[in-house]
Amino acid sequence: MKEFLDQAAIIKGLGKSVFSGNLIFHKRIDSTNTHAKELALKGAPHGTVVLAEEQTAGKGRLDRKWLSPGHENLLFTILLKPTLKAENIFTLTMILAVSAIDTIKEMAGLNVLIKWPNDLYINIKKLAGILTEFSIKDGFVEYVIIGLGLNVNWMPGQGDGLLYDATSILAESGIRVSRNELLTGILKRFEISYEAVIACKMEGLHSRWNELSLVIGRDVEIISIDEVIRGKAIAIDREGALILENNRGEEIRVLSGDVSLRF
Ligand code: BTN
């Protein structure tokens, strides 16, 4: 049976949380990221979460679209106003990825990996994408919005207009999980990790996102705005950058780009 997103149940599940008083729910909206950005500019508080059943103009990285049918998946954006240096922004993308992975493991028993910099994969299929947008002032973060699109109970099929092979929690596990409980679990974990990031207690988190990486140890090709970089992925550093070793044995640090795995 189809389950609707239930704001009251989510707030109850969150308990005492920075997110529980700031949850904004839409049945239909252009994009939760776009709306969160508008709210940030109007002074919305740290911890605002914009959640939608359906998006009419969902956005992915590199001007791509994020397609998702209504009432099946999770589409939400977290607005944060952290005291954080600009170079640490991508740690927030990483902790959202790890929070989602741990919650999915607990609820559906699936092993999900991070395809740096912002995708969640099961084997060779994309389960989720994260879009992190931000504003920087004097080297510090003014606000950051982190949007997650996670395929939950949708059964992606041919003709969905996707650029890649997509999957969902239901397609992989046969389990129809509660989206309300899934969201609550992700936000609770994210809040704990966020506190650790702000307190500079990064050891455990840093090793977690390396353990969960799909690309480490693999030959990759990264297409960034103006170049193509090839090499073996060695690690993701504390700031969320990917460290590659090229065929001359030199280390290259890459902050963003589109990764393909080479076989
Ligand atoms: C990507 O794969 O390139 C990132 C996709 C991010 C999609 C989510 S859905 C919720 C939030 N609102 C958006 O418009 N985009 C993000």
mmCIF file of C-alpha atoms and ligand atoms in Angstrom:
data_model
loop_
_atom_site.group_PDB
_atom_site.id
_atom_site.type_symbol
_atom_site.label_atom_id
_atom_site.label_comp_id
_atom_site.label_asym_id
_atom_site.label_seq_id
_atom_site.Cartn_x
_atom_site.Cartn_y
_atom_site.Cartn_z
ATOM 1 C CA MET A 1 0.000 0.000 0.000
ATOM 2 C CA LYS A 2 1.231 3.477 -0.863
ATOM 3 C CA GLU A 3 2.436 5.474 2.114
ATOM 4 C CA PHE A 4 2.260 9.270 2.037
ATOM 5 C CA LEU A 5 4.847 11.498 3.606
ATOM 6 C CA ASP A 6 3.554 12.459 7.030
ATOM 7 C CA GLN A 7 5.007 15.596 8.559
ATOM 8 C CA ALA A 8 3.674 14.828 12.049
ATOM 9 C CA ALA A 9 5.162 11.304 12.015
ATOM 10 C CA ILE A 10 8.532 12.641 10.853
ATOM 11 C CA ILE A 11 8.605 15.313 13.554
ATOM 12 C CA LYS A 12 7.636 12.721 16.192
ATOM 13 C CA GLY A 13 10.317 10.330 14.922
ATOM 14 C CA LEU A 14 12.975 13.030 15.032
ATOM 15 C CA GLY A 15 12.286 13.883 18.666
ATOM 16 C CA LYS A 16 14.616 16.589 19.933
ATOM 17 C CA SER A 17 16.389 17.699 16.792
ATOM 18 C CA VAL A 18 17.426 20.890 15.044
ATOM 19 C CA PHE A 19 15.300 19.709 12.115
ATOM 20 C CA SER A 20 12.022 18.987 13.906
ATOM 21 C CA GLY A 21 10.853 22.604 14.209
ATOM 22 C CA ASN A 22 11.904 23.558 10.691
ATOM 23 C CA LEU A 23 10.356 21.013 8.373
ATOM 24 C CA ILE A 24 8.656 22.503 5.308
ATOM 25 C CA PHE A 25 6.538 20.071 3.356
ATOM 26 C CA HIS A 26 5.271 20.510 -0.210
ATOM 27 C CA LYS A 27 3.094 18.138 -2.184
ATOM 28 C CA ARG A 28 4.462 19.574 -5.419
ATOM 29 C CA ILE A 29 7.227 22.096 -5.982
ATOM 30 C CA ASP A 30 9.717 22.979 -8.728
ATOM 31 C CA SER A 31 12.799 21.900 -6.763
ATOM 32 C CA THR A 32 13.473 21.555 -3.044
ATOM 33 C CA ASN A 33 16.995 22.941 -3.632
ATOM 34 C CA THR A 34 15.645 26.015 -5.439
ATOM 35 C CA HIS A 35 13.112 26.597 -2.678
ATOM 36 C CA ALA A 36 15.710 26.092 0.076
ATOM 37 C CA LYS A 37 17.945 28.653 -1.637
ATOM 38 C CA GLU A 38 15.077 31.185 -1.750
ATOM 39 C CA LEU A 39 14.426 30.532 1.940
ATOM 40 C CA ALA A 40 18.122 30.949 2.776
ATOM 41 C CA LEU A 41 18.135 34.341 1.063
ATOM 42 C CA LYS A 42 15.073 35.330 3.109
ATOM 43 C CA GLY A 43 16.835 34.402 6.368
ATOM 44 C CA ALA A 44 15.358 30.942 7.078
ATOM 45 C CA PRO A 45 17.037 29.282 10.074
ATOM 46 C CA HIS A 46 19.828 26.734 10.168
ATOM 47 C CA GLY A 47 18.284 23.265 10.100
ATOM 48 C CA THR A 48 15.418 24.063 7.726
ATOM 49 C CA VAL A 49 14.446 20.970 5.716
ATOM 50 C CA VAL A 50 12.397 21.302 2.531
ATOM 51 C CA LEU A 51 10.654 18.083 1.602
ATOM 52 C CA ALA A 52 8.463 17.312 -1.416
ATOM 53 C CA GLU A 53 6.348 14.453 -2.692
ATOM 54 C CA GLU A 54 6.972 15.617 -6.242
ATOM 55 C CA GLN A 55 9.258 18.041 -8.099
ATOM 56 C CA THR A 56 8.418 19.638 -11.441
ATOM 57 C CA ALA A 57 11.995 20.839 -12.088
ATOM 58 C CA GLY A 58 14.245 18.616 -9.966
ATOM 59 C CA LYS A 59 17.903 19.491 -10.486
ATOM 60 C CA GLY A 60 21.010 17.346 -10.672
ATOM 61 C CA ARG A 61 24.646 18.331 -10.990
ATOM 62 C CA LEU A 62 25.968 19.855 -14.205
ATOM 63 C CA ASP A 63 22.550 21.232 -15.149
ATOM 64 C CA ARG A 64 21.025 17.786 -15.404
ATOM 65 C CA LYS A 65 17.437 17.012 -14.457
ATOM 66 C CA TRP A 66 16.459 14.826 -11.531
ATOM 67 C CA LEU A 67 13.450 12.731 -12.493
ATOM 68 C CA SER A 68 11.300 11.062 -9.886
ATOM 69 C CA PRO A 69 7.625 10.088 -9.872
ATOM 70 C CA GLY A 70 5.516 11.449 -7.011
ATOM 71 C CA HIS A 71 4.835 9.568 -3.759
ATOM 72 C CA GLU A 72 7.497 6.873 -4.260
ATOM 73 C CA ASN A 73 10.892 8.353 -3.398
ATOM 74 C CA LEU A 74 12.612 10.794 -1.074
ATOM 75 C CA LEU A 75 13.271 14.326 -2.315
ATOM 76 C CA PHE A 76 14.532 16.769 0.273
ATOM 77 C CA THR A 77 17.026 19.553 0.925
ATOM 78 C CA ILE A 78 18.716 20.550 4.175
ATOM 79 C CA LEU A 79 19.633 24.205 4.728
ATOM 80 C CA LEU A 80 22.611 24.725 7.030
ATOM 81 C CA LYS A 81 24.412 27.801 8.231
ATOM 82 C CA PRO A 82 27.544 26.241 9.693
ATOM 83 C CA THR A 83 30.628 27.957 11.037
ATOM 84 C CA LEU A 84 32.796 26.200 8.524
ATOM 85 C CA LYS A 85 35.635 27.145 6.229
ATOM 86 C CA ALA A 86 34.749 27.040 2.523
ATOM 87 C CA GLU A 87 37.159 24.160 1.878
ATOM 88 C CA ASN A 88 35.229 21.890 4.265
ATOM 89 C CA ILE A 89 31.879 22.148 2.496
ATOM 90 C CA PHE A 90 32.110 18.783 0.771
ATOM 91 C CA THR A 91 32.479 16.969 4.076
ATOM 92 C CA LEU A 92 28.764 17.759 4.452
ATOM 93 C CA THR A 93 27.979 15.966 1.183
ATOM 94 C CA MET A 94 29.982 12.991 2.452
ATOM 95 C CA ILE A 95 28.208 12.797 5.806
ATOM 96 C CA LEU A 96 24.802 12.934 4.127
ATOM 97 C CA ALA A 97 25.919 10.068 1.869
ATOM 98 C CA VAL A 98 27.106 7.999 4.858
ATOM 99 C CA SER A 99 23.924 8.780 6.856
ATOM 100 C CA ALA A 100 21.772 7.561 3.971
ATOM 101 C CA ILE A 101 23.913 4.447 3.435
ATOM 102 C CA ASP A 102 23.790 3.434 7.111
ATOM 103 C CA THR A 103 20.029 3.980 7.316
ATOM 104 C CA ILE A 104 19.395 1.965 4.133
ATOM 105 C CA LYS A 105 21.578 -0.859 5.470
ATOM 106 C CA GLU A 106 19.612 -0.909 8.721
ATOM 107 C CA MET A 107 16.172 -0.795 7.075
ATOM 108 C CA ALA A 108 16.668 -2.910 3.944
ATOM 109 C CA GLY A 109 19.984 -4.726 4.462
ATOM 110 C CA LEU A 110 21.507 -3.297 1.260
ATOM 111 C CA ASN A 111 25.166 -2.480 0.700
ATOM 112 C CA VAL A 112 25.330 0.913 -0.946
ATOM 113 C CA LEU A 113 28.548 2.661 -1.980
ATOM 114 C CA ILE A 114 29.537 6.256 -2.693
ATOM 115 C CA LYS A 115 30.491 7.031 -6.253
ATOM 116 C CA TRP A 116 32.508 10.172 -5.606
ATOM 117 C CA PRO A 117 31.596 12.976 -5.515
ATOM 118 C CA ASN A 118 27.864 12.792 -5.020
ATOM 119 C CA ASP A 119 26.175 9.569 -6.110
ATOM 120 C CA LEU A 120 25.053 6.469 -4.235
ATOM 121 C CA TYR A 121 25.323 3.225 -6.150
ATOM 122 C CA ILE A 122 24.385 -0.406 -5.759
ATOM 123 C CA ASN A 123 26.682 -2.388 -8.053
ATOM 124 C CA ILE A 124 26.529 -0.476 -11.332
ATOM 125 C CA LYS A 125 23.181 1.223 -10.777
ATOM 126 C CA LYS A 126 22.471 4.647 -9.345
ATOM 127 C CA LEU A 127 20.263 4.704 -6.264
ATOM 128 C CA ALA A 128 20.590 8.334 -5.223
ATOM 129 C CA GLY A 129 22.198 11.659 -6.024
ATOM 130 C CA ILE A 130 23.215 14.589 -3.846
ATOM 131 C CA LEU A 131 23.289 18.195 -5.006
ATOM 132 C CA THR A 132 25.251 20.557 -2.738
ATOM 133 C CA GLU A 133 25.006 24.299 -3.418
ATOM 134 C CA PHE A 134 26.406 27.085 -1.270
ATOM 135 C CA SER A 135 27.288 30.704 -0.718
ATOM 136 C CA ILE A 136 30.688 31.764 0.604
ATOM 137 C CA LYS A 137 31.599 35.038 2.290
ATOM 138 C CA ASP A 138 35.168 35.948 3.326
ATOM 139 C CA GLY A 139 36.316 32.326 3.043
ATOM 140 C CA PHE A 140 33.538 31.006 5.284
ATOM 141 C CA VAL A 141 30.236 29.342 4.468
ATOM 142 C CA GLU A 142 27.258 31.689 4.555
ATOM 143 C CA TYR A 143 24.788 28.917 3.848
ATOM 144 C CA VAL A 144 24.862 25.494 2.278
ATOM 145 C CA ILE A 145 21.948 23.525 0.881
ATOM 146 C CA ILE A 146 22.281 19.807 0.391
ATOM 147 C CA GLY A 147 19.594 18.024 -1.592
ATOM 148 C CA LEU A 148 19.113 14.280 -1.686
ATOM 149 C CA GLY A 149 17.092 12.427 -4.279
ATOM 150 C CA LEU A 150 16.804 8.787 -3.192
ATOM 151 C CA ASN A 151 14.881 6.146 -5.127
ATOM 152 C CA VAL A 152 12.887 4.248 -2.535
ATOM 153 C CA ASN A 153 9.750 2.469 -3.767
ATOM 154 C CA TRP A 154 9.897 3.361 -7.439
ATOM 155 C CA MET A 155 10.589 0.615 -9.959
ATOM 156 C CA PRO A 156 12.681 2.373 -12.617
ATOM 157 C CA GLY A 157 12.045 0.978 -16.074
ATOM 158 C CA GLN A 158 13.008 1.492 -19.647
ATOM 159 C CA GLY A 159 11.772 4.703 -21.208
ATOM 160 C CA ASP A 160 12.102 6.667 -17.963
ATOM 161 C CA GLY A 161 14.365 9.134 -19.779
ATOM 162 C CA LEU A 162 17.341 8.547 -17.489
ATOM 163 C CA LEU A 163 20.956 8.974 -18.597
ATOM 164 C CA TYR A 164 22.163 6.051 -16.509
ATOM 165 C CA ASP A 165 20.957 2.756 -15.075
ATOM 166 C CA ALA A 166 18.862 3.570 -12.038
ATOM 167 C CA THR A 167 17.621 1.403 -9.226
ATOM 168 C CA SER A 168 15.686 1.740 -5.981
ATOM 169 C CA ILE A 169 15.570 0.225 -2.508
ATOM 170 C CA LEU A 170 12.461 -1.762 -3.494
ATOM 171 C CA ALA A 171 14.003 -2.986 -6.764
ATOM 172 C CA GLU A 172 17.138 -4.210 -4.967
ATOM 173 C CA SER A 173 15.713 -5.615 -1.746
ATOM 174 C CA GLY A 174 12.066 -6.375 -2.448
ATOM 175 C CA ILE A 175 11.309 -4.386 0.703
ATOM 176 C CA ARG A 176 8.884 -1.461 0.610
ATOM 177 C CA VAL A 177 10.384 0.693 3.350
ATOM 178 C CA SER A 178 8.571 3.542 5.063
ATOM 179 C CA ARG A 179 9.790 6.823 3.580
ATOM 180 C CA ASN A 180 8.858 8.604 6.818
ATOM 181 C CA GLU A 181 11.108 6.286 8.844
ATOM 182 C CA LEU A 182 13.855 6.411 6.241
ATOM 183 C CA LEU A 183 13.925 10.211 6.275
ATOM 184 C CA THR A 184 13.867 10.300 10.066
ATOM 185 C CA GLY A 185 16.783 7.838 10.259
ATOM 186 C CA ILE A 186 18.861 9.782 7.732
ATOM 187 C CA LEU A 187 18.282 13.138 9.434
ATOM 188 C CA LYS A 188 19.070 11.749 12.899
ATOM 189 C CA ARG A 189 22.355 10.236 11.722
ATOM 190 C CA PHE A 190 23.202 13.352 9.753
ATOM 191 C CA GLU A 191 22.704 15.550 12.822
ATOM 192 C CA ILE A 192 25.109 13.439 14.908
ATOM 193 C CA SER A 193 27.768 13.492 12.169
ATOM 194 C CA TYR A 194 27.245 17.210 11.600
ATOM 195 C CA GLU A 195 27.991 17.909 15.276
ATOM 196 C CA ALA A 196 31.199 15.867 14.913
ATOM 197 C CA VAL A 197 32.241 17.867 11.818
ATOM 198 C CA ILE A 198 31.647 21.166 13.588
ATOM 199 C CA ALA A 199 33.627 19.904 16.617
ATOM 200 C CA CYS A 200 36.458 18.828 14.207
ATOM 201 C CA LYS A 201 36.083 15.195 15.359
ATOM 202 C CA MET A 202 36.503 13.807 11.890
ATOM 203 C CA GLU A 203 38.575 10.630 12.346
ATOM 204 C CA GLY A 204 35.758 8.069 12.256
ATOM 205 C CA LEU A 205 33.807 9.855 9.536
ATOM 206 C CA HIS A 206 36.791 10.228 7.269
ATOM 207 C CA SER A 207 37.629 6.535 7.416
ATOM 208 C CA ARG A 208 33.944 5.616 6.909
ATOM 209 C CA TRP A 209 33.603 7.480 3.621
ATOM 210 C CA ASN A 210 36.812 5.917 2.340
ATOM 211 C CA GLU A 211 35.570 2.428 3.329
ATOM 212 C CA LEU A 212 32.291 3.090 1.516
ATOM 213 C CA SER A 213 33.860 4.422 -1.651
ATOM 214 C CA LEU A 214 33.147 2.703 -4.952
ATOM 215 C CA VAL A 215 36.110 4.336 -6.674
ATOM 216 C CA ILE A 216 39.058 3.754 -4.313
ATOM 217 C CA GLY A 217 41.591 1.372 -5.832
ATOM 218 C CA ARG A 218 39.995 1.663 -9.297
ATOM 219 C CA ASP A 219 41.248 3.275 -12.493
ATOM 220 C CA VAL A 220 39.058 6.267 -13.162
ATOM 221 C CA GLU A 221 38.562 9.009 -15.687
ATOM 222 C CA ILE A 222 37.331 12.343 -14.397
ATOM 223 C CA ILE A 223 35.773 14.881 -16.687
ATOM 224 C CA SER A 224 35.830 18.332 -15.134
ATOM 225 C CA ILE A 225 34.887 21.660 -16.731
ATOM 226 C CA ASP A 226 38.074 22.061 -18.754
ATOM 227 C CA GLU A 227 40.039 18.803 -18.634
ATOM 228 C CA VAL A 228 39.998 15.027 -18.479
ATOM 229 C CA ILE A 229 42.096 13.481 -15.697
ATOM 230 C CA ARG A 230 42.989 9.783 -15.597
ATOM 231 C CA GLY A 231 44.538 7.786 -12.791
ATOM 232 C CA LYS A 232 44.038 5.343 -9.945
ATOM 233 C CA ALA A 233 41.815 6.615 -7.121
ATOM 234 C CA ILE A 234 43.782 6.367 -3.875
ATOM 235 C CA ALA A 235 41.677 8.141 -1.258
ATOM 236 C CA ILE A 236 39.131 10.791 -0.464
ATOM 237 C CA ASP A 237 40.760 13.355 1.801
ATOM 238 C CA ARG A 238 39.330 15.118 4.846
ATOM 239 C CA GLU A 239 37.881 17.884 2.731
ATOM 240 C CA GLY A 240 36.089 15.449 0.441
ATOM 241 C CA ALA A 241 38.557 15.826 -2.471
ATOM 242 C CA LEU A 242 39.560 12.743 -4.484
ATOM 243 C CA ILE A 243 43.277 11.876 -4.587
ATOM 244 C CA LEU A 244 44.423 10.174 -7.787
ATOM 245 C CA GLU A 245 47.765 8.756 -8.814
ATOM 246 C CA ASN A 246 48.546 9.271 -12.489
ATOM 247 C CA ASN A 247 50.696 7.007 -14.685
ATOM 248 C CA ARG A 248 53.820 9.025 -13.772
ATOM 249 C CA GLY A 249 53.250 8.213 -10.100
ATOM 250 C CA GLU A 250 52.212 11.798 -9.274
ATOM 251 C CA GLU A 251 49.353 12.541 -6.890
ATOM 252 C CA ILE A 252 46.569 14.754 -8.178
ATOM 253 C CA ARG A 253 43.874 16.282 -5.976
ATOM 254 C CA VAL A 254 40.480 16.717 -7.630
ATOM 255 C CA LEU A 255 37.694 18.709 -6.007
ATOM 256 C CA SER A 256 34.847 17.954 -8.399
ATOM 257 C CA GLY A 257 34.052 16.300 -11.708
ATOM 258 C CA ASP A 258 32.183 13.477 -13.337
ATOM 259 C CA VAL A 259 33.784 10.093 -12.718
ATOM 260 C CA SER A 260 33.737 7.059 -14.966
ATOM 261 C CA LEU A 261 35.269 3.813 -13.869
ATOM 262 C CA ARG A 262 37.737 2.252 -16.314
ATOM 263 C CA PHE A 263 37.979 -1.490 -16.650
HETATM 264 C C1 BTN B 1 22.777 14.349 -9.136
HETATM 265 O O1 BTN B 1 22.667 13.131 -9.233
HETATM 266 O O2 BTN B 1 23.389 15.011 -9.992
HETATM 267 C C2 BTN B 1 22.206 15.041 -7.944
HETATM 268 C C3 BTN B 1 20.716 14.863 -7.852
HETATM 269 C C4 BTN B 1 20.089 15.568 -6.672
HETATM 270 C C5 BTN B 1 18.582 15.480 -6.696
HETATM 271 C C6 BTN B 1 17.945 16.049 -5.461
HETATM 272 S S1 BTN B 1 16.225 15.709 -5.389
HETATM 273 C C7 BTN B 1 16.048 16.781 -4.032
HETATM 274 C C8 BTN B 1 16.900 17.993 -4.337
HETATM 275 N N1 BTN B 1 16.167 18.942 -5.157
HETATM 276 C C9 BTN B 1 16.669 19.063 -6.380
HETATM 277 O O3 BTN B 1 16.210 19.785 -7.292
HETATM 278 N N2 BTN B 1 17.754 18.282 -6.508
HETATM 279 C C10 BTN B 1 18.044 17.559 -5.286
#
